[in-house]
Amino acid sequence: MNNLYTSLISEIHELEQIISVIPVENVIDRMSFETRLKTAKEELARLPQGEGAASARLIFRGKPVFGTHGILADFGAKAAALFSDVFSMVISDTNETLSDSGPIPGRDALPLLITGTAVGSFGFEFELPPKENSLFPDLVDSSENAVKKIKNLFRLAAEGSDDDITEHIADMHHRTITKIHEFLNFMVQQGAWCGLEFGDTSFRFIDLKQIKYAASRFSDNNIQEYEEPYKGEFQGVLPTNRIFEFKLLTQDGVIRGKINRAIDNPEAINQKWLNKPVTAKFHVMKIGQGRPRYVLMSLNDISN
């Protein structure tokens, strides 16, 4: 059933793209595609709800791809391995277990399983373990969220502003960002571009130019990261949202930023340092021409 679900989703996306470029006045040309689109949507609606929710599809186009017939073996193997690394790192990053080097923690607990090839454009279908059959239901949630996050980051890199990207990666581990760049840059080097489908949503790079632009935005040359101390007073912390306001004492202005997920008790800032002069060291990130984003990494970075 998973294969049928994902095949229908892919077909619907393909048909919608085809119809979007056919002039309205070409009634006959549009009619056959619109009829098939209506049929595909009706078939999808008849499937049981929730089917296929644990499958993701990574599809490719460009120089290494020969239509729907096949894909260069070396390219396919390397692309799948790099994507698997990105997937595992995003999960580990989210769970605050990723270190600066060494093996990716928990990688063996949720490996990506290739269960088939994508229909329509050549690629791979990856299956995530169903929660009801898993010994690690929380990790299954993490794996599904990881795929959604990767898809969203691809979209932001291609279409979002510098501020949009910074907002989403400000508290991500640099190792994860580097791996995302490595995957996208590999596509560029091979003259390929890709798309990622999960559930009933998808994002596809439109051509080599767009994925090259996306890759450049995750490069070290486009990202500034540093640690910097500031003197000021915490004006307040929202523990649930993990957001703080910090009024500067040496200059006019207020820093608004995030609290790293590794800090277990953000409320401690309100209890110990609210409206008291302190020196706080923040992790600062800036992408391209965007505004800097500030993250408090540890309570040890606050001193009186």
PDB file of N, CA, C and O in Angstrom, residues 85-98 104-106 110 128 138-147 149-150 176 261:
ATOM      1  N   ASP A  85      23.335  10.231   5.728  1.00  0.00           N
ATOM      2  CA  ASP A  85      24.127  10.951   6.724  1.00  0.00           C
ATOM      3  C   ASP A  85      23.397  12.205   7.206  1.00  0.00           C
ATOM      4  O   ASP A  85      23.360  12.500   8.405  1.00  0.00           O
ATOM      5  N   VAL A  86      22.822  12.962   6.266  1.00  0.00           N
ATOM      6  CA  VAL A  86      22.068  14.172   6.626  1.00  0.00           C
ATOM      7  C   VAL A  86      20.910  13.804   7.544  1.00  0.00           C
ATOM      8  O   VAL A  86      20.685  14.441   8.584  1.00  0.00           O
ATOM      9  N   PHE A  87      20.169  12.769   7.168  1.00  0.00           N
ATOM     10  CA  PHE A  87      19.012  12.305   7.941  1.00  0.00           C
ATOM     11  C   PHE A  87      19.421  11.951   9.370  1.00  0.00           C
ATOM     12  O   PHE A  87      18.805  12.409  10.348  1.00  0.00           O
ATOM     13  N   SER A  88      20.474  11.161   9.514  1.00  0.00           N
ATOM     14  CA  SER A  88      20.924  10.734  10.843  1.00  0.00           C
ATOM     15  C   SER A  88      21.438  11.905  11.670  1.00  0.00           C
ATOM     16  O   SER A  88      21.207  11.970  12.883  1.00  0.00           O
ATOM     17  N   MET A  89      22.134  12.830  11.026  1.00  0.00           N
ATOM     18  CA  MET A  89      22.676  13.971  11.756  1.00  0.00           C
ATOM     19  C   MET A  89      21.567  14.907  12.240  1.00  0.00           C
ATOM     20  O   MET A  89      21.647  15.445  13.350  1.00  0.00           O
ATOM     21  N   VAL A  90      20.536  15.097  11.437  1.00  0.00           N
ATOM     22  CA  VAL A  90      19.429  15.961  11.860  1.00  0.00           C
ATOM     23  C   VAL A  90      18.737  15.364  13.078  1.00  0.00           C
ATOM     24  O   VAL A  90      18.391  16.075  14.029  1.00  0.00           O
ATOM     25  N   ILE A  91      18.544  14.041  13.092  1.00  0.00           N
ATOM     26  CA  ILE A  91      17.938  13.385  14.252  1.00  0.00           C
ATOM     27  C   ILE A  91      18.824  13.555  15.479  1.00  0.00           C
ATOM     28  O   ILE A  91      18.362  13.933  16.561  1.00  0.00           O
ATOM     29  N   SER A  92      20.114  13.253  15.332  1.00  0.00           N
ATOM     30  CA  SER A  92      21.042  13.364  16.449  1.00  0.00           C
ATOM     31  C   SER A  92      21.143  14.796  16.941  1.00  0.00           C
ATOM     32  O   SER A  92      21.202  15.059  18.148  1.00  0.00           O
ATOM     33  N   ASP A  93      21.154  15.747  15.997  1.00  0.00           N
ATOM     34  CA  ASP A  93      21.216  17.165  16.342  1.00  0.00           C
ATOM     35  C   ASP A  93      19.988  17.569  17.155  1.00  0.00           C
ATOM     36  O   ASP A  93      20.086  18.260  18.178  1.00  0.00           O
ATOM     37  N   THR A  94      18.821  17.127  16.724  1.00  0.00           N
ATOM     38  CA  THR A  94      17.576  17.456  17.418  1.00  0.00           C
ATOM     39  C   THR A  94      17.572  16.907  18.839  1.00  0.00           C
ATOM     40  O   THR A  94      17.049  17.535  19.768  1.00  0.00           O
ATOM     41  N   ASN A  95      18.170  15.742  19.018  1.00  0.00           N
ATOM     42  CA  ASN A  95      18.202  15.102  20.343  1.00  0.00           C
ATOM     43  C   ASN A  95      19.434  15.479  21.163  1.00  0.00           C
ATOM     44  O   ASN A  95      19.697  14.883  22.201  1.00  0.00           O
ATOM     45  N   GLU A  96      20.195  16.475  20.688  1.00  0.00           N
ATOM     46  CA  GLU A  96      21.386  16.990  21.368  1.00  0.00           C
ATOM     47  C   GLU A  96      22.429  15.921  21.671  1.00  0.00           C
ATOM     48  O   GLU A  96      23.047  15.920  22.740  1.00  0.00           O
ATOM     49  N   THR A  97      22.614  14.979  20.735  1.00  0.00           N
ATOM     50  CA  THR A  97      23.615  13.937  20.958  1.00  0.00           C
ATOM     51  C   THR A  97      24.766  13.999  19.950  1.00  0.00           C
ATOM     52  O   THR A  97      25.679  13.182  20.014  1.00  0.00           O
ATOM     53  N   LEU A  98      24.722  14.953  19.036  1.00  0.00           N
ATOM     54  CA  LEU A  98      25.747  15.037  17.999  1.00  0.00           C
ATOM     55  C   LEU A  98      26.979  15.763  18.520  1.00  0.00           C
ATOM     56  O   LEU A  98      26.888  16.860  19.063  1.00  0.00           O
ATOM     57  N   ILE A 104      28.019   8.988  14.191  1.00  0.00           N
ATOM     58  CA  ILE A 104      26.751   9.667  14.439  1.00  0.00           C
ATOM     59  C   ILE A 104      25.965   8.860  15.462  1.00  0.00           C
ATOM     60  O   ILE A 104      25.623   7.700  15.211  1.00  0.00           O
ATOM     61  N   PRO A 105      25.667   9.420  16.634  1.00  0.00           N
ATOM     62  CA  PRO A 105      24.963   8.666  17.684  1.00  0.00           C
ATOM     63  C   PRO A 105      23.586   8.187  17.229  1.00  0.00           C
ATOM     64  O   PRO A 105      22.854   8.916  16.557  1.00  0.00           O
ATOM     65  N   GLY A 106      23.257   6.936  17.578  1.00  0.00           N
ATOM     66  CA  GLY A 106      21.920   6.412  17.306  1.00  0.00           C
ATOM     67  C   GLY A 106      21.646   6.072  15.859  1.00  0.00           C
ATOM     68  O   GLY A 106      20.517   5.746  15.500  1.00  0.00           O
ATOM     69  N   LEU A 110      17.744   3.824  13.783  1.00  0.00           N
ATOM     70  CA  LEU A 110      16.754   4.178  12.761  1.00  0.00           C
ATOM     71  C   LEU A 110      17.425   4.334  11.398  1.00  0.00           C
ATOM     72  O   LEU A 110      17.527   5.433  10.872  1.00  0.00           O
ATOM     73  N   LEU A 128      10.447   4.529   6.586  1.00  0.00           N
ATOM     74  CA  LEU A 128      10.700   4.715   8.005  1.00  0.00           C
ATOM     75  C   LEU A 128       9.887   3.681   8.777  1.00  0.00           C
ATOM     76  O   LEU A 128       8.800   3.306   8.333  1.00  0.00           O
ATOM     77  N   ASP A 138       9.453   7.242  20.151  1.00  0.00           N
ATOM     78  CA  ASP A 138       9.914   8.635  20.164  1.00  0.00           C
ATOM     79  C   ASP A 138      10.921   8.886  19.047  1.00  0.00           C
ATOM     80  O   ASP A 138      10.950   9.967  18.446  1.00  0.00           O
ATOM     81  N   LEU A 139      11.762   7.889  18.786  1.00  0.00           N
ATOM     82  CA  LEU A 139      12.726   8.028  17.702  1.00  0.00           C
ATOM     83  C   LEU A 139      12.034   8.046  16.353  1.00  0.00           C
ATOM     84  O   LEU A 139      12.477   8.710  15.416  1.00  0.00           O
ATOM     85  N   VAL A 140      10.917   7.302  16.226  1.00  0.00           N
ATOM     86  CA  VAL A 140      10.167   7.330  14.980  1.00  0.00           C
ATOM     87  C   VAL A 140       9.641   8.736  14.730  1.00  0.00           C
ATOM     88  O   VAL A 140       9.691   9.257  13.622  1.00  0.00           O
ATOM     89  N   ASP A 141       9.126   9.375  15.779  1.00  0.00           N
ATOM     90  CA  ASP A 141       8.698  10.766  15.646  1.00  0.00           C
ATOM     91  C   ASP A 141       9.860  11.631  15.181  1.00  0.00           C
ATOM     92  O   ASP A 141       9.707  12.503  14.316  1.00  0.00           O
ATOM     93  N   SER A 142      11.041  11.405  15.760  1.00  0.00           N
ATOM     94  CA  SER A 142      12.217  12.180  15.378  1.00  0.00           C
ATOM     95  C   SER A 142      12.575  11.955  13.921  1.00  0.00           C
ATOM     96  O   SER A 142      12.963  12.889  13.214  1.00  0.00           O
ATOM     97  N   SER A 143      12.436  10.729  13.445  1.00  0.00           N
ATOM     98  CA  SER A 143      12.795  10.431  12.064  1.00  0.00           C
ATOM     99  C   SER A 143      11.837  11.110  11.088  1.00  0.00           C
ATOM    100  O   SER A 143      12.257  11.633  10.055  1.00  0.00           O
ATOM    101  N   GLU A 144      10.556  11.108  11.404  1.00  0.00           N
ATOM    102  CA  GLU A 144       9.590  11.772  10.534  1.00  0.00           C
ATOM    103  C   GLU A 144       9.810  13.281  10.540  1.00  0.00           C
ATOM    104  O   GLU A 144       9.751  13.939   9.498  1.00  0.00           O
ATOM    105  N   ASN A 145      10.079  13.834  11.717  1.00  0.00           N
ATOM    106  CA  ASN A 145      10.348  15.269  11.805  1.00  0.00           C
ATOM    107  C   ASN A 145      11.633  15.638  11.071  1.00  0.00           C
ATOM    108  O   ASN A 145      11.744  16.732  10.511  1.00  0.00           O
ATOM    109  N   ALA A 146      12.600  14.721  11.077  1.00  0.00           N
ATOM    110  CA  ALA A 146      13.868  14.978  10.387  1.00  0.00           C
ATOM    111  C   ALA A 146      13.649  15.120   8.885  1.00  0.00           C
ATOM    112  O   ALA A 146      14.207  16.020   8.246  1.00  0.00           O
ATOM    113  N   VAL A 147      12.847  14.245   8.309  1.00  0.00           N
ATOM    114  CA  VAL A 147      12.572  14.323   6.868  1.00  0.00           C
ATOM    115  C   VAL A 147      11.867  15.635   6.537  1.00  0.00           C
ATOM    116  O   VAL A 147      12.190  16.308   5.550  1.00  0.00           O
ATOM    117  N   LYS A 149      12.069  18.401   8.209  1.00  0.00           N
ATOM    118  CA  LYS A 149      13.012  19.498   8.390  1.00  0.00           C
ATOM    119  C   LYS A 149      13.959  19.605   7.206  1.00  0.00           C
ATOM    120  O   LYS A 149      14.259  20.716   6.731  1.00  0.00           O
ATOM    121  N   ILE A 150      14.445  18.475   6.708  1.00  0.00           N
ATOM    122  CA  ILE A 150      15.340  18.484   5.555  1.00  0.00           C
ATOM    123  C   ILE A 150      14.624  19.078   4.342  1.00  0.00           C
ATOM    124  O   ILE A 150      15.175  19.917   3.626  1.00  0.00           O
ATOM    125  N   THR A 176      26.065  19.370  11.140  1.00  0.00           N
ATOM    126  CA  THR A 176      24.862  19.069  10.369  1.00  0.00           C
ATOM    127  C   THR A 176      24.760  19.986   9.159  1.00  0.00           C
ATOM    128  O   THR A 176      24.452  19.534   8.041  1.00  0.00           O
ATOM    129  N   ARG A 261      18.699  23.893  23.217  1.00  0.00           N
ATOM    130  CA  ARG A 261      17.907  22.779  23.745  1.00  0.00           C
ATOM    131  C   ARG A 261      18.629  22.015  24.837  1.00  0.00           C
ATOM    132  O   ARG A 261      18.016  21.308  25.634  1.00  0.00           O
TER     133      ARG A 261
END
